[in-house]
mmCIF file of C-alpha atoms in Angstrom:
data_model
loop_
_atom_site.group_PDB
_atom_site.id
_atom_site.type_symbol
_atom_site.label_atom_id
_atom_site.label_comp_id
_atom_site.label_asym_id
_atom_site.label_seq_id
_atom_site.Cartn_x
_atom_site.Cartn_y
_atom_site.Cartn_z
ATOM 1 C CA UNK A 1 0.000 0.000 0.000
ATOM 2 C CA UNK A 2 2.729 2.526 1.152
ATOM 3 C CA UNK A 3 4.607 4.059 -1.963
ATOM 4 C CA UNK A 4 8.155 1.955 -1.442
ATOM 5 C CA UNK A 5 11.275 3.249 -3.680
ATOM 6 C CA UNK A 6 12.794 0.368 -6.258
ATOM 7 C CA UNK A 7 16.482 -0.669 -5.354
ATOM 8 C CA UNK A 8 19.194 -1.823 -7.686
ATOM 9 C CA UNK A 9 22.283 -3.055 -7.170
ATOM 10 C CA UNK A 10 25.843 -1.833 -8.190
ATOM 11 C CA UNK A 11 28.728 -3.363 -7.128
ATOM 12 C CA UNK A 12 28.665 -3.541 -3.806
ATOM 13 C CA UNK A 13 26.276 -0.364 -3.284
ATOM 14 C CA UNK A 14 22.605 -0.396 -3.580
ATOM 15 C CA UNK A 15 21.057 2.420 -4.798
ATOM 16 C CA UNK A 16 17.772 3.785 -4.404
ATOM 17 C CA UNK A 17 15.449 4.510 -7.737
ATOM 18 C CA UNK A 18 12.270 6.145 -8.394
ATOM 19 C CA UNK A 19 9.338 5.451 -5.970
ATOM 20 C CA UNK A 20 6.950 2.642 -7.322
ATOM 21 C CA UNK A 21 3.517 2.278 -6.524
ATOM 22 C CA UNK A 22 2.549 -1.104 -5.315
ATOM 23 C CA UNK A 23 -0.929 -1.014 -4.097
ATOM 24 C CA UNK A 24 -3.295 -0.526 -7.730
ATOM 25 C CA UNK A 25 -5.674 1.746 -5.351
ATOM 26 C CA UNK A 26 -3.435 4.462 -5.503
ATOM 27 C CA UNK A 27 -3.275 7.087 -8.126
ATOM 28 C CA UNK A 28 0.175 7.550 -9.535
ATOM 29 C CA UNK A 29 1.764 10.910 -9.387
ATOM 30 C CA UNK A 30 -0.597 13.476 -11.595
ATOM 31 C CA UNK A 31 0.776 14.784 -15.206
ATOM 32 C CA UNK A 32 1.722 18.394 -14.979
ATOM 33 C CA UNK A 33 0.711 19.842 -18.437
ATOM 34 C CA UNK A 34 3.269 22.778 -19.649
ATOM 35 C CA UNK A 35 1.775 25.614 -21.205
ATOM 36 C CA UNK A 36 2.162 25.384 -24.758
ATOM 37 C CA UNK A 37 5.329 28.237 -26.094
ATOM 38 C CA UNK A 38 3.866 31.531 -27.840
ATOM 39 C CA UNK A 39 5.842 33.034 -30.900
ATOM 40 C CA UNK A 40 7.813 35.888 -30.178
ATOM 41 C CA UNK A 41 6.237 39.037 -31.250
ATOM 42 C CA UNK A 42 7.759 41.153 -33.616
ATOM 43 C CA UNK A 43 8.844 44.964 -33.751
ATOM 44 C CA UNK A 44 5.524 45.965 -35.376
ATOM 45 C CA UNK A 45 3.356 43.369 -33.792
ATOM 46 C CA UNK A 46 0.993 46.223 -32.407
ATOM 47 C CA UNK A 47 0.433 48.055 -35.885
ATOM 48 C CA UNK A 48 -0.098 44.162 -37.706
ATOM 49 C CA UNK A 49 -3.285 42.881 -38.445
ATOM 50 C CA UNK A 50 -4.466 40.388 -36.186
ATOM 51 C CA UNK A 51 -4.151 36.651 -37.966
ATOM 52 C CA UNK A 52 -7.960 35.165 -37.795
ATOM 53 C CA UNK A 53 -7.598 31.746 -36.819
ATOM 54 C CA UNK A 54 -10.649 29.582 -36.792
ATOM 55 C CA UNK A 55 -10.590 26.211 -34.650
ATOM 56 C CA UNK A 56 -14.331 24.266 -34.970
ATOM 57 C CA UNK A 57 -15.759 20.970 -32.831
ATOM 58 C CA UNK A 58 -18.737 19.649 -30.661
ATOM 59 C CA UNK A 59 -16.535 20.462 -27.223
ATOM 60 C CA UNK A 60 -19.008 18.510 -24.800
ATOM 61 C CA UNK A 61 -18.365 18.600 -21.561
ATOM 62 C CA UNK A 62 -15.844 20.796 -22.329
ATOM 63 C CA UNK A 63 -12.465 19.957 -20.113
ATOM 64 C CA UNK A 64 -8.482 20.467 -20.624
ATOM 65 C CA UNK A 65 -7.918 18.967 -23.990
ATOM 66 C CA UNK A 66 -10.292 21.329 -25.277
ATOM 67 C CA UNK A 67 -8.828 24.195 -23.917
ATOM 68 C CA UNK A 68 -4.833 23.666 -24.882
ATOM 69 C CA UNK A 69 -5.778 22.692 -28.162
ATOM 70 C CA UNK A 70 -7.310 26.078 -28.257
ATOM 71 C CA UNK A 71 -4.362 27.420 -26.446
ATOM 72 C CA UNK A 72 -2.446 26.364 -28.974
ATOM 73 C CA UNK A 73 -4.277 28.005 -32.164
ATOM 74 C CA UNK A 74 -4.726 31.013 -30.202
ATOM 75 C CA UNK A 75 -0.595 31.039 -29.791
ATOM 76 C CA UNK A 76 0.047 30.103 -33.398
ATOM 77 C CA UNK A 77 0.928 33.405 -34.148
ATOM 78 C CA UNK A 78 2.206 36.386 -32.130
ATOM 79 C CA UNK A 79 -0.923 38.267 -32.740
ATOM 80 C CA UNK A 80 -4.200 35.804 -33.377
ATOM 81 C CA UNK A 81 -7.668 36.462 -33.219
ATOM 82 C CA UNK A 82 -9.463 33.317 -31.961
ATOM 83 C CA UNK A 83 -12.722 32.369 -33.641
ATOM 84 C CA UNK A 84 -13.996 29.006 -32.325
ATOM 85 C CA UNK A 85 -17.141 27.316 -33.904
ATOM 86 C CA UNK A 86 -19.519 24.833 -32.276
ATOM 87 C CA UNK A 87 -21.795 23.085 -34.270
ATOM 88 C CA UNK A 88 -25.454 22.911 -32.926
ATOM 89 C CA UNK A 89 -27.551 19.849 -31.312
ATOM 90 C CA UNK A 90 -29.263 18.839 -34.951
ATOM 91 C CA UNK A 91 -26.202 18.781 -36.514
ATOM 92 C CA UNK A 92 -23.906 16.649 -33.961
ATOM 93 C CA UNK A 93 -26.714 14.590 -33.343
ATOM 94 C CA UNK A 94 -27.427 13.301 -37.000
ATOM 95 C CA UNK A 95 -23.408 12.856 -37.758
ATOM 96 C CA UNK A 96 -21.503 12.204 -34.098
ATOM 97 C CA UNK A 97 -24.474 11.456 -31.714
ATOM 98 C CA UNK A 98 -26.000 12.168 -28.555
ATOM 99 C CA UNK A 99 -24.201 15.079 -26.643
ATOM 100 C CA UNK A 100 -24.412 15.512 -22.056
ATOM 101 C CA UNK A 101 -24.579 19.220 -22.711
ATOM 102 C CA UNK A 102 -26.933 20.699 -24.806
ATOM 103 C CA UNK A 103 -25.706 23.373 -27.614
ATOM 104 C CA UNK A 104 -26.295 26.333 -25.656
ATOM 105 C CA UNK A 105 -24.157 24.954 -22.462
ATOM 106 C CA UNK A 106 -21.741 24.166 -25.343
ATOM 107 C CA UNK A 107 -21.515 27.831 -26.810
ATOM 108 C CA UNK A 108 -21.808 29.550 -23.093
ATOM 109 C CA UNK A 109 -18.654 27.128 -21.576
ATOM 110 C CA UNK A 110 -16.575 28.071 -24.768
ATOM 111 C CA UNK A 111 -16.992 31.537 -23.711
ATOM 112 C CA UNK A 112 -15.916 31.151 -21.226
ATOM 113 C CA UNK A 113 -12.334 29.964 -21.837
ATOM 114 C CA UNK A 114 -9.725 32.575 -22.045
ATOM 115 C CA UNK A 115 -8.034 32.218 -25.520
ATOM 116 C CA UNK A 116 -11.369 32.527 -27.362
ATOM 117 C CA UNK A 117 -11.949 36.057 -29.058
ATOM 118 C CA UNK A 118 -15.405 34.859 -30.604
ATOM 119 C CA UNK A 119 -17.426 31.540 -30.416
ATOM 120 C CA UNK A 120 -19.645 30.937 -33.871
ATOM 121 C CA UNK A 121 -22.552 29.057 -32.886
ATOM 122 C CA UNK A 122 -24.625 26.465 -35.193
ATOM 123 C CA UNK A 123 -21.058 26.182 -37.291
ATOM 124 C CA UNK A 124 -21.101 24.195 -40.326
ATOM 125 C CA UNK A 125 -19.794 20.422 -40.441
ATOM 126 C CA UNK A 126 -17.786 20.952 -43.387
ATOM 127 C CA UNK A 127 -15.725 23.946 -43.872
ATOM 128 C CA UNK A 128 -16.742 25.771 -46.909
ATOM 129 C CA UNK A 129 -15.102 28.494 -49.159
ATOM 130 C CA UNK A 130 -18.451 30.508 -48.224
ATOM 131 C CA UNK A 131 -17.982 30.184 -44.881
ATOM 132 C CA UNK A 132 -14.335 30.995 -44.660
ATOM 133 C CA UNK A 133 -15.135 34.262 -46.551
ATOM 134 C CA UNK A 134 -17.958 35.430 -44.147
ATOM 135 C CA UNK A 135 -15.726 35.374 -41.203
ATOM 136 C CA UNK A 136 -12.096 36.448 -43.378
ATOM 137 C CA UNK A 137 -10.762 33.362 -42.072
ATOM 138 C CA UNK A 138 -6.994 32.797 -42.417
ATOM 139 C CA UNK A 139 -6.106 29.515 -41.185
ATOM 140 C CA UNK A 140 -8.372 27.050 -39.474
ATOM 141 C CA UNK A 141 -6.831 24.916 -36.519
ATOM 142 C CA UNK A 142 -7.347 21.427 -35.979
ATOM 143 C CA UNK A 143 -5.114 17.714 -35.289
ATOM 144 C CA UNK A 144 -3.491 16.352 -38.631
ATOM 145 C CA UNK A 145 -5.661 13.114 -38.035
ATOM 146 C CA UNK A 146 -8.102 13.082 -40.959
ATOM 147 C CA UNK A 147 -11.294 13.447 -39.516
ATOM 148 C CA UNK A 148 -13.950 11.203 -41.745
ATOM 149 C CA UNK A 149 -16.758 13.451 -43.208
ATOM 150 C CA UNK A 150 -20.424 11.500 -42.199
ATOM 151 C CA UNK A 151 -22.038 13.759 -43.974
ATOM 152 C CA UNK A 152 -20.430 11.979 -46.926
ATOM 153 C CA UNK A 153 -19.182 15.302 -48.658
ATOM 154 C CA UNK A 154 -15.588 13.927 -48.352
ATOM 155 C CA UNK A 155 -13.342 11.578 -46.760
ATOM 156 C CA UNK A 156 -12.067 14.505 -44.228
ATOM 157 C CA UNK A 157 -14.018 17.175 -43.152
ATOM 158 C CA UNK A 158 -10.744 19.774 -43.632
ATOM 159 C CA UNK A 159 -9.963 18.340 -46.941
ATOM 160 C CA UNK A 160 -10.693 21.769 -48.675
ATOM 161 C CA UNK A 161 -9.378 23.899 -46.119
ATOM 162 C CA UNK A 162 -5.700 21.334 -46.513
ATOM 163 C CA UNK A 163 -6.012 21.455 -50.349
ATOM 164 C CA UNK A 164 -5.939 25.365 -50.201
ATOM 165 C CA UNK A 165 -2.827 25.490 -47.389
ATOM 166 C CA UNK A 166 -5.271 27.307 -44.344
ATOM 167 C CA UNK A 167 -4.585 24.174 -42.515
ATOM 168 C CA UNK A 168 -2.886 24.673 -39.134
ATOM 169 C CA UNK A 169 -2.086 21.943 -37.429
ATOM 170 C CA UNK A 170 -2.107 21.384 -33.519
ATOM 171 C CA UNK A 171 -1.860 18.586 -31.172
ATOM 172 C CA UNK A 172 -4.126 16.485 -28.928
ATOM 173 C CA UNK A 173 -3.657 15.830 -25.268
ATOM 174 C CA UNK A 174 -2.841 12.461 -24.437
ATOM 175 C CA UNK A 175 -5.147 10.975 -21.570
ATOM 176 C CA UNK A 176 -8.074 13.275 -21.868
ATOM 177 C CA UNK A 177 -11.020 13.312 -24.065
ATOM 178 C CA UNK A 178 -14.841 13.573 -23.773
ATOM 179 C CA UNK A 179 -15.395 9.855 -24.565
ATOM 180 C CA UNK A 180 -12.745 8.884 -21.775
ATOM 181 C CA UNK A 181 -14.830 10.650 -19.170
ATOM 182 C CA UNK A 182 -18.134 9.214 -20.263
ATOM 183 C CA UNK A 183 -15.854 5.698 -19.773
ATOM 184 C CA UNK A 184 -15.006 6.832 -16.077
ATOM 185 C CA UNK A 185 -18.354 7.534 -14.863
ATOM 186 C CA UNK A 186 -19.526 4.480 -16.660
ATOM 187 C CA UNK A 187 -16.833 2.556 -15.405
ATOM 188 C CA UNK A 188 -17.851 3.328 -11.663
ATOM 189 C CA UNK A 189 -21.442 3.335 -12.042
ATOM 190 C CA UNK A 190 -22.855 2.172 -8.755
ATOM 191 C CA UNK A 191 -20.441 4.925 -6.749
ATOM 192 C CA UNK A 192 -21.700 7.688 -8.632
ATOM 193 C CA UNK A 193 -25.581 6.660 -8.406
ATOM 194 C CA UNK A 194 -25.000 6.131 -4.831
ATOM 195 C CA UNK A 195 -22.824 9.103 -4.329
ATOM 196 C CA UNK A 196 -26.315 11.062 -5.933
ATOM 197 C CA UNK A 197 -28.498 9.272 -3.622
ATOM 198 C CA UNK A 198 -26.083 10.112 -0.642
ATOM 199 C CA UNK A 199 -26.853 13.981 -1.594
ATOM 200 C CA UNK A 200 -30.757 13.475 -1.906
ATOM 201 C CA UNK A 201 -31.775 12.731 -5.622
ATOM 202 C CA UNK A 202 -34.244 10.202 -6.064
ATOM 203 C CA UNK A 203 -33.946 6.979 -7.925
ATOM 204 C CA UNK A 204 -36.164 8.208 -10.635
ATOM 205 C CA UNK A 205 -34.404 11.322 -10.898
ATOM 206 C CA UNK A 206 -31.179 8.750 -11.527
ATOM 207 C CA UNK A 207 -33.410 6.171 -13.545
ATOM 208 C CA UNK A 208 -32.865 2.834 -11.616
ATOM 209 C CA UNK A 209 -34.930 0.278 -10.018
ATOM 210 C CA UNK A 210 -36.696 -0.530 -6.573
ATOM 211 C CA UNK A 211 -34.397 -3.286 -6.471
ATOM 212 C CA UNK A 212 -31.325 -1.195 -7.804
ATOM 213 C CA UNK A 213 -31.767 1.235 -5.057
ATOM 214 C CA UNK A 214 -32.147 -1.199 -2.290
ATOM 215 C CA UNK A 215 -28.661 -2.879 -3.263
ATOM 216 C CA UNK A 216 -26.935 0.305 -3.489
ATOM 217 C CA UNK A 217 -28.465 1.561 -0.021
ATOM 218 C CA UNK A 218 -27.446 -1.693 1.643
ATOM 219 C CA UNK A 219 -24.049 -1.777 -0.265
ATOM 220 C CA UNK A 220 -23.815 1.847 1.681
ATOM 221 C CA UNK A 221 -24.457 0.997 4.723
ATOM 222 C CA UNK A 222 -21.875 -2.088 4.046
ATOM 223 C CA UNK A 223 -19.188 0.851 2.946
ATOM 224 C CA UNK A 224 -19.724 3.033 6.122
ATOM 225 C CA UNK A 225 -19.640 -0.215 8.511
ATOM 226 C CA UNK A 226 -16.367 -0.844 7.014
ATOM 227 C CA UNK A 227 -14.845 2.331 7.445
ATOM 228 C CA UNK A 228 -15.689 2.283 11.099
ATOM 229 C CA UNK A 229 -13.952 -0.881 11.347
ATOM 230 C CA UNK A 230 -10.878 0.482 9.438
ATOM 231 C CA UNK A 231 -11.125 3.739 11.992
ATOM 232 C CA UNK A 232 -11.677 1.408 14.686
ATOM 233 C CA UNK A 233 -8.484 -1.443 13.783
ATOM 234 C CA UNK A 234 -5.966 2.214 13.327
ATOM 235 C CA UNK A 235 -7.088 3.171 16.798
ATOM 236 C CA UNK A 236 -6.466 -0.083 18.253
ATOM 237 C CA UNK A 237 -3.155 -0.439 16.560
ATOM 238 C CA UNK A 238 -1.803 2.630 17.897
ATOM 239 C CA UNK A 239 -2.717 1.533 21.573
ATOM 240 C CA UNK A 240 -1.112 -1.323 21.008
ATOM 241 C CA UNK A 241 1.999 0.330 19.780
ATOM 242 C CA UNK A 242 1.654 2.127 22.579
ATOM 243 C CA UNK A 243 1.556 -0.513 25.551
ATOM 244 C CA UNK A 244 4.421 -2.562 23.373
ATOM 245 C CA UNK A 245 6.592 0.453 24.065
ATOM 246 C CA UNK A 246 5.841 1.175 27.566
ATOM 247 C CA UNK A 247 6.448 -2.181 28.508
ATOM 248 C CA UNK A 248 9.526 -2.448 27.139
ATOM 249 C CA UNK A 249 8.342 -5.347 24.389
ATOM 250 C CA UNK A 250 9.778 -5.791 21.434
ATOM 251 C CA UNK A 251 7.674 -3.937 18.747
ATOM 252 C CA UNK A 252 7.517 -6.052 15.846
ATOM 253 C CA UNK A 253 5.655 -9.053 18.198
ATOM 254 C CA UNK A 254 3.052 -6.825 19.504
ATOM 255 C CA UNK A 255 2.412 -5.651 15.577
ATOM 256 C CA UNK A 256 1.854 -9.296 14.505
ATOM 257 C CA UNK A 257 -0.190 -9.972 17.496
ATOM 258 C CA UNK A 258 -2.170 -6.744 16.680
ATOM 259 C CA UNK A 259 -2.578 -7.987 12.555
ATOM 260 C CA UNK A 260 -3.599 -11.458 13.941
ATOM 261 C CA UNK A 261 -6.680 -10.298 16.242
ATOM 262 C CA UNK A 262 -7.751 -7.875 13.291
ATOM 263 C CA UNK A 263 -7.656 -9.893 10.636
ATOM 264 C CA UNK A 264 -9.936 -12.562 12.271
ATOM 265 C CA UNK A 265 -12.091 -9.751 13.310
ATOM 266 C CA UNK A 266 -12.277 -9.224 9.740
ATOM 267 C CA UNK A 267 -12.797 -11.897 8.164
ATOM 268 C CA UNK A 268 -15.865 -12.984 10.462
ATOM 269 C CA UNK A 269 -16.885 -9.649 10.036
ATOM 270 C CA UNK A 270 -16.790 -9.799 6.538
ATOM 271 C CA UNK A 271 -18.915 -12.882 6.580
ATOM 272 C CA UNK A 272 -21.145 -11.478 8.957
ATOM 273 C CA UNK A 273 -21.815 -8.162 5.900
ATOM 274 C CA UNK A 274 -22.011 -10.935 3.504
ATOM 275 C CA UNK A 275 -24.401 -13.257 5.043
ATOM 276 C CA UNK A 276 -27.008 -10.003 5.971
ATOM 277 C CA UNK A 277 -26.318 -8.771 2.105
ATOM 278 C CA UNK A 278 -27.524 -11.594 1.314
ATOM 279 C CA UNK A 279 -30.352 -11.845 3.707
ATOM 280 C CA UNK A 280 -31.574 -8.028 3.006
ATOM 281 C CA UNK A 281 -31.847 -9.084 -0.794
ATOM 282 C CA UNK A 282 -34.067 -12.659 0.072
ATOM 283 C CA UNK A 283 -36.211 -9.893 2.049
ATOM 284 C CA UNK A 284 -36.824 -6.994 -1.095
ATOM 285 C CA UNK A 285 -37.411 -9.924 -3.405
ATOM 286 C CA UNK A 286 -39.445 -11.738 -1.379
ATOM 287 C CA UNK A 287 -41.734 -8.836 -0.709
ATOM 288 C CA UNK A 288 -41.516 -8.132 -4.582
ATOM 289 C CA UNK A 289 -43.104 -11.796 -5.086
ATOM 290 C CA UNK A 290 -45.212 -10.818 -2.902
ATOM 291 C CA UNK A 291 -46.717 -7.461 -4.380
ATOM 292 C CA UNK A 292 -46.983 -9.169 -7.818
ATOM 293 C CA UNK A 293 -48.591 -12.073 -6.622
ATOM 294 C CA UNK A 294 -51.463 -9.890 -4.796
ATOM 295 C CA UNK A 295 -51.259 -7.671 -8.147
ATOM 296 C CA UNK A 296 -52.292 -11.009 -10.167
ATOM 297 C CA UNK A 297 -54.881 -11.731 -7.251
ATOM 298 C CA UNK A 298 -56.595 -8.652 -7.622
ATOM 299 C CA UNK A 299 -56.927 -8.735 -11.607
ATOM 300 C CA UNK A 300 -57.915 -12.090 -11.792
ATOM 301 C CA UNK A 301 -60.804 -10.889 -9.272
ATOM 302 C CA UNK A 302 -61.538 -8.103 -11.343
ATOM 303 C CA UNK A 303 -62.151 -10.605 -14.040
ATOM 304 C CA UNK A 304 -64.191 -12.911 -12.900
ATOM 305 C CA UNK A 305 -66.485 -10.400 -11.267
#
């Protein structure tokens, strides 16, 4: 569990590596993200025209990714005018899919980001001559990855915009996207729905079942017994520590007395959770048999009569 350095040796020295994680419950250091370098402006940067830059997507649930890759098209050049387009519900619906946020969330978190100069709501799928007139558009922004055209116009939706050399090309965080996150929550369903429950939503407002919502209450329950044992084996520990010392013992035989006692404590404990899990589940279904059973009762009286 405890973060424990790797050793190698070298002759007759061992020397101490990096730390390595053992225990796959703990997060590994986080990434620090650099901020991307911005061209150096030149002597008459202030009397230039501003470049118009022009970086487009769907930017649900809009998180870091988002924002360096718009970091970097806004420092593409020493003086850039952002313009970032967002194309609207209809449109991302009928070619990507089903978005969390809804187009106007979309547009207001955009403007929210500090290298944007301008978001262009309900922007076109495929970048057109027309459109990169209207808005004097320079260079438009984007991964090299071609990104396939649904709309069946093309094979890449910045195929024109490449062909005519407005392409500029940025780069895509590693580790982050808006898929991924979906994937987390997914991932850990059951903690998040009870972690909602916990704060006082309802299970319709999270759309599971009677039966879904008993399991998670008595799974819980379950958690929070647990943790008071946890709380409860630390405190004894440290007592124990404690006498070991004042009594002159040696330490290491009071620690494996103190790991013995807790982890049978444990594990009949454990069985104890399991066995009323278990129990508490017979119970809801039972009662479930129960109401449908009356429920058939009552319509087959309704019949006959």
């Amino acid at each position: 569990m405890a973060r424990k350095p790797r050793k190698r040796q070298k002759g007759d020295v061992e020397i101490e590596e990096e730390h390595v994680y053992e225990d796959t419950n703990l997060s590994a250091p986080p990434l620090r993200f650099e901020p991307h370098p911005c061209p150096k402006p030149s002597e008459n940067a202030e009397n230039e025209k501003p470049v118009r830059v022009y970086a487009d997507g769907i930017y649900d649930l809009f998180h870091f990714g988002h924002a360096r890759a718009l970091e970097q098209a806004k420092k593409a050049f020493p003086n850039t005018c952002l313009l970032v387009g967002c194309c609207n519900d209809a449109v991302t619906h009928m070619y990507k899919g089903k978005t969390v946020m809804t187009e106007a969330e979309r547009y207001e978190s955009l403007r929210h980001c500090r290298w944007v100069d301008e978001v262009i709501p309900d922007a076109p799928w495929v970048i057109t001559p027309e459109f990169i007139d209207k808005y004097q558009i320079d260079y438009v922004a984007h991964d090299a990855l071609p990104y396939a055209d649904a709309s069946g116009a093309g094979k890449d939706v910045y195929e024109y915009v490449k062909s005519i050399g407005k392409f500029k090309e940025t780069k895509r965080t590693e580790g982050i996207s808006t898929s991924d996150i979906i994937m987390r929550i997914l991932k850990d369903y059951n903690q998040y729905v009870m972690r909602n429950l916990a704060r006082g939503y309802t299970r319709k407002d999270l759309g599971v079942s009677y039966v879904k919502e008993k399991q998670l209450r008595v799974n819980m329950g379950i958690s929070k017994l647990r943790q008071k044992v946890k709380e409860q084996q630390e405190r004894v520990g440290e007592k124990l520590h404690t006498v070991a010392k004042s009594a002159d013992m040696r330490h290491r035989v009071w620690v494996e007395i103190a790991d013995r006692l807790v982890a049978g404590f444990l594990e009949k404990f454990e069985e104890g959770c399991h066995l009323m899990e278990n129990a508490i589940k017979t119970r809801i279904q039972k009662g479930l048999n129960l109401d449908e059973a009356e429920a058939v009762k009552a319509r087959i009286s309704k019949n006959a009569g």
